[in-house]
Amino acid sequence: MKHLYLKLPILVALPLAIGAFTGKEPEKQWTEKALDDSIRIVTNKKGPTLGYSLVSGVKVLTVNSQAFKDLNKNGKLDKYEDWRLPTDERARDLAARLTIEQIAGLMLYSRHQAIPTAPGGPFAGKYNGKAFAESGAKPYDLSDQQIEFLTKDNLRHVLIISVQSPEIAARWNNKAQALVEKNGVGIPINTSSDPRHGTRADAEFNAGAGGAISMWPGSLGLAATFNPELVHNFGQIAAMEYRALGIATALSPQVDLATDPRWNRVSGTFGEDPLLATDIGRAYIDGFQTSTGANEIKDGWGYTSVNAMVKHWPGGGSGEGGRDAHYGFGKYAVYPGNNFQTHFLPFTEGAFKLQGKTGMASAVMPYYTISYNQDKAYNENVGNSYNKYIIGDLLRGKYKYDGVVCTDWLVTADETAVDVFLTGKSWGAEKLTVGQRHYKALMAGVDQYGGNNEVAPVLEAYQMGAKEHGEAFMRKRFEQSAVRLLRNIFRVGLFENPYLDHQISKQTVGKPDFMKAGFHAQLQSVVMLKNKAQLLPIAKNKTVYIPKRFTPAGRNFLGIPYPENLDYPVNLDIVRKYFKVTDNPEEADVALVFIASPNSGLGYNSDAAKAGETGYVPISLLYGDYTAQSSRNPSIAGGDPLEKFTNRSYTGKSTQTINKTDLAMVKDTYTKMKGKPVIVSINMSNPAVMSEFEKQSNAILVHFGVQDQALLDLITGISEPSALLPLQMPADMQTVEAQAEDVPRDMKCYTDSEGHTYDFAYGMNWKGIIKDARTTKYQKSVLTLK
């Protein structure tokens, strides 16, 4: 899911320097030191570092001179407590000891947690019954809701969306881990995060300074480098930062093929090409999951490893009309090109065939979509998490995937509206009860339920299975999921030491070397599409005109309103280190115009629906107004319990782009400059029909989320553009309507005034169109299912 929050990562407990300790028992080969008033760190001379809380009741056992944690407090060393044993043996031993209630708690994945929690809104929480500001609580204290789901519901998988600082994240982690260590059998929390390494565009990069967290280009930007080695390096750095924050699972990468250019999640993908997405996704996961040297425990897993939850099986990029399945109006993925299996490739040939020792991604998240008419065994049109053919027969059976399968968030909740983001998304299973949905997903092959804090419906699902198949069958099925879930906690070292030294966290997250690597990657992610008469690079100290950018009032993806805004689109203090800045175009040598790709919304007009129309409208890649004339009619798929029709066609309907003023800004600047050069920089989240402004631009740079400073380094020649398009740029909206939602690279592409075609893997450097090993490999690549 997409989140607009402070982007910070996490880190697993790193080995801590321990002072000498003289024990009373000479056979001990371990020493102990206080991390703080309540946490103790034990260093084994020939084994891992242990961490435990004094308030948890856990004691240290000495066996063969080495230290072990007595997590269940029974005074003896059980198999799951023995760090010498293989991970699977430990996981099976512990799974067999758990009650059904404890296993059900493992199967929960929390709703979004902010640290500290917000006073209101969808992610609100209380502290002793009060909002944080009135409670007197510290920012790293646990909320009432967090305490409840960690204790009452035995939940152990927590999704973190925002933290104030690495130090606060580390302190919260230690409090939460101490709480769960005290309860039950000592299963640690496995904390997770959505991607949080994006840029703050107006922040200045200083090679000698650290930051809140290293900043990298967005997923499309990583793909635009066409450099798996760079992406692997990103994964390694991001994982170290994640573990320093307490995060041991990444809800990424998103390897969906962006085969429909209108989809609002294109920006989170690695583009539309199967081979590129496979190579980049594989490198990303290898980087996140692999520990080396002293940090490795076994088989590549270790103290700097982060479990990767690759998403979204079997691919979510083919929603009809480009609509997204977070909403009822976008629940159907369609395959007019009969290309269903192509979308498997980044999973089966990438995420499940890693080059590193960890072998495969440790977890998979199916998408919300109904993969329309693709169930060849049971003929069900239900959401992927409910589909036994897609999860059980294909993912588990044919492709032998035995990692964790976790639903996307709110899949089991009730739908309340077709156009609300935070409603339930039980597509195709709307008529089932919440308990029945949990049971259906479980029997399809799912292990875990995203966005569910309550254990009750999981226990209800267990009872349904026990009634249908018998108690022994369901106990075995629950233990199967428990082993998968526990495996991911054991192999990253959390059972031995889930605690963090907040000073080390502070030093690790955003350290100067990490910031430098991120900035260097940003420079390699910007695509130069046009450079008429070799305008770029521009010499420093020229006089530039930068028009203000108008942003109309609107609502974010949660439906929360934001006001209109008129301001400079870049940090002028940074610009002035490169150029003189003027508000008078007549004084300028060159104009710099900063825009974003067209945004016409999500393909649904709620006001029209309320007025009795169907509500379906086109998603446009134009800035100007658009009326669909050549679109599909009737739609391939349709139907929702809250709708009285099934034809979702939008033929003859019109749409307006939210940021149409971006186009006006380019044209207005072109007029004001009276023939002097205009450079356009476009922050691209989706492809655009470039014909609207290309001729009014002397140079065009496309980026996917970088700092202003990176763009200015490229404009002035401090660095040279080297990136390539990970997506096609369509010639017009007619070709967008004609392309098949499920087929990659099937559009007629735009050819500019210089005769250059903006196709996949196109890009320029100072010498002209780039032709190198990357273009040789990927421009004509064909990757097929083996």
Short mmCIF file of C-alpha atoms in Angstrom, two decimals, residues 373-658:
data_model
loop_
_atom_site.label_atom_id
_atom_site.label_comp_id
_atom_site.label_asym_id
_atom_site.label_seq_id
_atom_site.Cartn_x
_atom_site.Cartn_y
_atom_site.Cartn_z
CA ASN A 373 -11.35 -15.47 -15.80
CA GLN A 374 -7.83 -16.80 -15.09
CA ASP A 375 -8.82 -19.54 -12.61
CA LYS A 376 -8.44 -22.67 -14.74
CA ALA A 377 -9.26 -25.16 -11.97
CA TYR A 378 -12.19 -23.87 -9.92
CA ASN A 379 -13.56 -21.13 -12.20
CA GLU A 380 -13.76 -18.58 -9.40
CA ASN A 381 -13.53 -14.83 -9.89
CA VAL A 382 -12.37 -13.88 -6.41
CA GLY A 383 -9.54 -11.72 -5.12
CA ASN A 384 -6.14 -13.35 -5.47
CA SER A 385 -5.78 -14.00 -1.73
CA TYR A 386 -8.95 -16.10 -1.84
CA ASN A 387 -8.13 -17.93 -5.06
CA LYS A 388 -7.00 -21.51 -4.46
CA TYR A 389 -5.83 -21.87 -8.06
CA ILE A 390 -3.63 -18.76 -7.96
CA ILE A 391 -2.21 -19.33 -4.45
CA GLY A 392 -2.51 -23.06 -3.89
CA ASP A 393 -2.14 -24.60 -7.34
CA LEU A 394 0.23 -22.09 -8.93
CA LEU A 395 2.26 -20.34 -6.24
CA ARG A 396 2.44 -23.21 -3.76
CA GLY A 397 2.11 -26.11 -6.19
CA LYS A 398 3.64 -25.42 -9.57
CA TYR A 399 6.25 -22.93 -8.37
CA LYS A 400 7.00 -24.70 -5.05
CA TYR A 401 6.90 -21.53 -2.96
CA ASP A 402 7.06 -22.36 0.76
CA GLY A 403 7.60 -18.89 2.22
CA VAL A 404 5.03 -16.70 3.94
CA VAL A 405 2.01 -15.56 1.93
CA CYS A 406 0.42 -12.47 3.49
CA THR A 407 -2.72 -10.78 2.21
CA ASP A 408 -2.70 -7.12 1.36
CA TRP A 409 -4.26 -4.86 3.97
CA LEU A 410 -8.01 -4.99 4.73
CA VAL A 411 -8.70 -7.87 2.34
CA THR A 412 -10.94 -9.59 4.88
CA ALA A 413 -12.91 -6.50 5.95
CA ASP A 414 -16.34 -5.44 4.70
CA GLU A 415 -16.68 -3.15 1.68
CA THR A 416 -18.61 0.03 2.54
CA ALA A 417 -18.19 2.03 -0.70
CA VAL A 418 -16.73 1.48 -4.16
CA ASP A 419 -14.73 4.73 -4.01
CA VAL A 420 -13.18 4.80 -0.51
CA PHE A 421 -9.53 3.91 0.06
CA LEU A 422 -9.79 2.70 3.67
CA THR A 423 -12.78 0.41 3.20
CA GLY A 424 -12.62 -3.37 3.15
CA LYS A 425 -11.45 -5.00 -0.09
CA SER A 426 -12.94 -8.50 0.00
CA TRP A 427 -13.34 -8.62 -3.77
CA GLY A 428 -15.39 -11.59 -4.91
CA ALA A 429 -15.95 -12.67 -1.30
CA GLU A 430 -18.18 -9.79 -0.25
CA LYS A 431 -21.08 -12.09 0.65
CA LEU A 432 -19.00 -14.19 3.05
CA THR A 433 -18.68 -13.34 6.74
CA VAL A 434 -15.36 -12.00 8.02
CA GLY A 435 -14.61 -15.38 9.58
CA GLN A 436 -15.46 -17.21 6.36
CA ARG A 437 -13.10 -14.93 4.44
CA HIS A 438 -10.26 -15.79 6.80
CA TYR A 439 -11.01 -19.48 6.34
CA LYS A 440 -11.23 -19.28 2.56
CA ALA A 441 -7.89 -17.45 2.31
CA LEU A 442 -6.26 -19.89 4.71
CA MET A 443 -7.42 -22.88 2.69
CA ALA A 444 -6.22 -21.21 -0.50
CA GLY A 445 -2.68 -21.20 0.96
CA VAL A 446 -2.42 -17.86 2.79
CA ASP A 447 -0.53 -17.68 6.11
CA GLN A 448 -1.18 -14.15 7.31
CA TYR A 449 -3.79 -11.39 7.23
CA GLY A 450 -2.64 -7.85 6.53
CA GLY A 451 -4.21 -5.01 8.49
CA ASN A 452 -5.94 -7.25 11.04
CA ASN A 453 -5.19 -6.63 14.73
CA GLU A 454 -7.89 -8.96 16.10
CA VAL A 455 -7.42 -12.67 16.62
CA ALA A 456 -11.12 -13.59 16.84
CA PRO A 457 -11.83 -14.18 13.12
CA VAL A 458 -8.68 -16.31 12.78
CA LEU A 459 -9.89 -18.50 15.63
CA GLU A 460 -13.28 -18.63 13.97
CA ALA A 461 -11.61 -19.85 10.77
CA TYR A 462 -9.86 -22.55 12.78
CA GLN A 463 -13.17 -23.79 14.16
CA MET A 464 -14.65 -23.87 10.66
CA GLY A 465 -11.78 -26.02 9.47
CA ALA A 466 -11.91 -28.30 12.50
CA LYS A 467 -15.60 -28.89 11.85
CA GLU A 468 -15.03 -29.62 8.16
CA HIS A 469 -11.72 -31.51 8.29
CA GLY A 470 -11.15 -32.46 11.91
CA GLU A 471 -9.04 -31.02 14.71
CA ALA A 472 -5.82 -32.82 13.70
CA PHE A 473 -6.01 -31.50 10.14
CA MET A 474 -6.47 -27.91 11.22
CA ARG A 475 -3.80 -28.09 13.89
CA LYS A 476 -1.37 -29.30 11.21
CA ARG A 477 -2.46 -26.52 8.83
CA PHE A 478 -1.96 -23.88 11.52
CA GLU A 479 1.46 -25.26 12.42
CA GLN A 480 2.45 -25.15 8.74
CA SER A 481 1.86 -21.40 8.68
CA ALA A 482 3.47 -20.97 12.09
CA VAL A 483 6.70 -22.59 10.89
CA ARG A 484 6.83 -20.30 7.87
CA LEU A 485 6.22 -17.21 10.01
CA LEU A 486 8.66 -18.21 12.78
CA ARG A 487 11.37 -19.08 10.25
CA ASN A 488 11.55 -15.45 9.15
CA ILE A 489 12.03 -14.32 12.76
CA PHE A 490 14.63 -16.94 13.69
CA ARG A 491 16.95 -16.49 10.74
CA VAL A 492 17.49 -12.76 11.20
CA GLY A 493 18.61 -13.31 14.81
CA LEU A 494 15.67 -11.76 16.64
CA PHE A 495 15.17 -14.68 19.03
CA GLU A 496 18.73 -14.17 20.26
CA ASN A 497 18.75 -10.37 20.46
CA PRO A 498 15.87 -8.14 19.39
CA TYR A 499 17.23 -5.11 21.29
CA LEU A 500 18.94 -2.03 19.90
CA ASP A 501 21.53 0.39 21.17
CA HIS A 502 19.85 3.69 20.27
CA GLN A 503 23.23 5.39 19.90
CA ILE A 504 24.27 2.86 17.26
CA SER A 505 20.90 3.32 15.56
CA LYS A 506 21.46 7.07 15.49
CA GLN A 507 24.92 6.61 13.97
CA THR A 508 23.79 4.05 11.39
CA VAL A 509 20.65 5.55 9.88
CA GLY A 510 21.51 8.22 7.35
CA LYS A 511 25.28 7.98 7.89
CA PRO A 512 27.34 10.06 5.41
CA ASP A 513 28.48 7.11 3.28
CA PHE A 514 24.87 5.97 2.88
CA MET A 515 23.72 9.48 1.95
CA LYS A 516 26.50 9.72 -0.64
CA ALA A 517 25.53 6.40 -2.23
CA GLY A 518 21.89 7.46 -2.43
CA PHE A 519 22.73 10.79 -4.04
CA HIS A 520 25.02 9.10 -6.57
CA ALA A 521 22.15 6.76 -7.47
CA GLN A 522 19.84 9.75 -7.96
CA LEU A 523 22.28 11.18 -10.52
CA GLN A 524 22.19 7.90 -12.44
CA SER A 525 18.38 7.73 -12.46
CA VAL A 526 17.51 10.88 -14.48
CA VAL A 527 16.64 10.37 -18.15
CA MET A 528 17.45 13.07 -20.70
CA LEU A 529 14.86 12.82 -23.47
CA LYS A 530 15.74 15.88 -25.49
CA ASN A 531 18.76 18.15 -25.88
CA LYS A 532 18.16 20.36 -28.89
CA ALA A 533 21.33 21.82 -30.36
CA GLN A 534 23.21 20.34 -27.39
CA LEU A 535 21.81 23.02 -25.08
CA LEU A 536 22.79 21.05 -21.99
CA PRO A 537 24.91 21.34 -19.99
CA ILE A 538 24.39 25.00 -19.03
CA ALA A 539 27.34 26.92 -17.66
CA LYS A 540 27.09 27.95 -14.02
CA ASN A 541 26.21 31.52 -13.05
CA LYS A 542 23.87 32.04 -15.99
CA THR A 543 20.67 33.90 -15.18
CA VAL A 544 17.63 31.63 -14.97
CA TYR A 545 13.90 32.23 -14.78
CA ILE A 546 11.87 29.71 -12.75
CA PRO A 547 8.08 30.17 -12.81
CA LYS A 548 6.06 29.43 -9.70
CA ARG A 549 3.97 26.27 -9.83
CA PHE A 550 0.28 26.29 -8.97
CA THR A 551 -1.21 23.28 -7.20
CA PRO A 552 -5.01 23.35 -6.99
CA ALA A 553 -6.83 22.20 -3.87
CA GLY A 554 -7.58 18.51 -3.76
CA ARG A 555 -7.56 15.35 -1.67
CA ASN A 556 -4.77 12.87 -1.03
CA PHE A 557 -5.11 9.11 -1.45
CA LEU A 558 -6.75 8.81 1.98
CA GLY A 559 -9.37 11.39 1.01
CA ILE A 560 -7.91 14.06 3.31
CA PRO A 561 -8.22 17.54 1.73
CA TYR A 562 -5.25 19.81 1.10
CA PRO A 563 -5.32 23.52 0.11
CA GLU A 564 -4.25 25.13 -3.14
CA ASN A 565 -0.69 26.36 -3.31
CA LEU A 566 1.38 28.73 -5.45
CA ASP A 567 5.10 28.52 -4.82
CA TYR A 568 8.46 27.86 -6.40
CA PRO A 569 8.76 24.16 -7.27
CA VAL A 570 12.43 24.02 -6.20
CA ASN A 571 14.57 25.29 -3.35
CA LEU A 572 15.82 28.66 -4.61
CA ASP A 573 18.61 28.72 -2.04
CA ILE A 574 20.04 25.63 -3.71
CA VAL A 575 19.44 27.01 -7.21
CA ARG A 576 21.38 30.17 -6.34
CA LYS A 577 24.49 28.09 -5.73
CA TYR A 578 24.40 27.26 -9.43
CA PHE A 579 22.70 30.22 -11.13
CA LYS A 580 21.54 33.78 -10.75
CA VAL A 581 17.75 33.77 -10.37
CA THR A 582 15.35 36.34 -11.76
CA ASP A 583 11.58 36.78 -11.77
CA ASN A 584 11.83 38.64 -15.10
CA PRO A 585 12.02 36.33 -18.15
CA GLU A 586 13.50 39.15 -20.23
CA GLU A 587 16.58 39.17 -17.95
CA ALA A 588 17.04 35.40 -18.11
CA ASP A 589 19.43 33.42 -20.28
CA VAL A 590 17.37 30.27 -19.86
CA ALA A 591 14.16 29.13 -18.18
CA LEU A 592 13.85 26.12 -15.89
CA VAL A 593 10.32 24.72 -15.65
CA PHE A 594 9.55 22.01 -13.12
CA ILE A 595 6.36 19.98 -13.61
CA ALA A 596 4.85 16.60 -12.72
CA SER A 597 3.31 14.04 -15.03
CA PRO A 598 -0.41 14.46 -15.76
CA ASN A 599 -2.78 13.41 -12.99
CA SER A 600 -6.40 12.92 -14.00
CA GLY A 601 -7.39 10.90 -10.95
CA LEU A 602 -8.30 7.26 -10.55
CA GLY A 603 -10.91 6.74 -13.26
CA TYR A 604 -14.01 7.29 -11.16
CA ASN A 605 -16.22 10.34 -10.59
CA SER A 606 -17.96 10.01 -7.23
CA ASP A 607 -20.16 13.05 -7.82
CA ALA A 608 -21.40 11.60 -11.10
CA ALA A 609 -22.13 8.30 -9.39
CA LYS A 610 -24.15 10.07 -6.72
CA ALA A 611 -26.12 11.81 -9.47
CA GLY A 612 -27.19 8.46 -10.91
CA GLU A 613 -24.51 7.92 -13.57
CA THR A 614 -22.13 4.94 -13.55
CA GLY A 615 -19.24 7.08 -12.30
CA TYR A 616 -16.64 5.55 -14.61
CA VAL A 617 -14.45 8.02 -16.50
CA PRO A 618 -11.18 7.70 -18.42
CA ILE A 619 -7.74 8.03 -16.86
CA SER A 620 -5.84 10.44 -19.08
CA LEU A 621 -2.13 10.87 -19.69
CA LEU A 622 -2.79 14.31 -21.16
CA TYR A 623 -2.68 17.65 -19.36
CA GLY A 624 -5.54 18.94 -21.46
CA ASP A 625 -9.16 17.82 -21.20
CA TYR A 626 -9.84 14.39 -22.67
CA THR A 627 -12.97 12.64 -23.94
CA ALA A 628 -12.75 8.91 -24.62
CA GLN A 629 -14.03 8.00 -28.07
CA SER A 630 -12.14 4.81 -28.94
CA SER A 631 -12.29 3.06 -25.58
CA ARG A 632 -13.65 -0.44 -24.93
CA ASN A 633 -17.43 -0.85 -24.79
CA PRO A 634 -18.66 -2.93 -23.08
CA SER A 635 -16.02 -3.49 -20.44
CA ILE A 636 -14.44 -6.92 -20.10
CA ALA A 637 -15.29 -7.19 -16.40
CA GLY A 638 -17.69 -5.59 -13.97
CA GLY A 639 -19.94 -6.09 -11.03
CA ASP A 640 -19.98 -5.13 -7.38
CA PRO A 641 -22.60 -5.66 -4.64
CA LEU A 642 -22.91 -1.87 -4.39
CA GLU A 643 -23.52 -1.43 -8.15
CA LYS A 644 -26.60 -2.31 -10.19
CA PHE A 645 -24.74 -2.72 -13.50
CA THR A 646 -21.75 -4.62 -14.87
CA ASN A 647 -20.66 -2.51 -17.86
CA ARG A 648 -17.86 -0.24 -16.64
CA SER A 649 -17.19 1.37 -20.00
CA TYR A 650 -16.40 5.08 -20.04
CA THR A 651 -16.79 5.66 -23.79
CA GLY A 652 -17.97 9.20 -24.42
CA LYS A 653 -17.03 10.30 -20.89
CA SER A 654 -14.61 13.15 -20.23
CA THR A 655 -11.98 13.85 -17.60
CA GLN A 656 -9.86 16.81 -16.55
CA THR A 657 -6.31 16.65 -15.31
CA ILE A 658 -5.76 17.93 -11.78
#
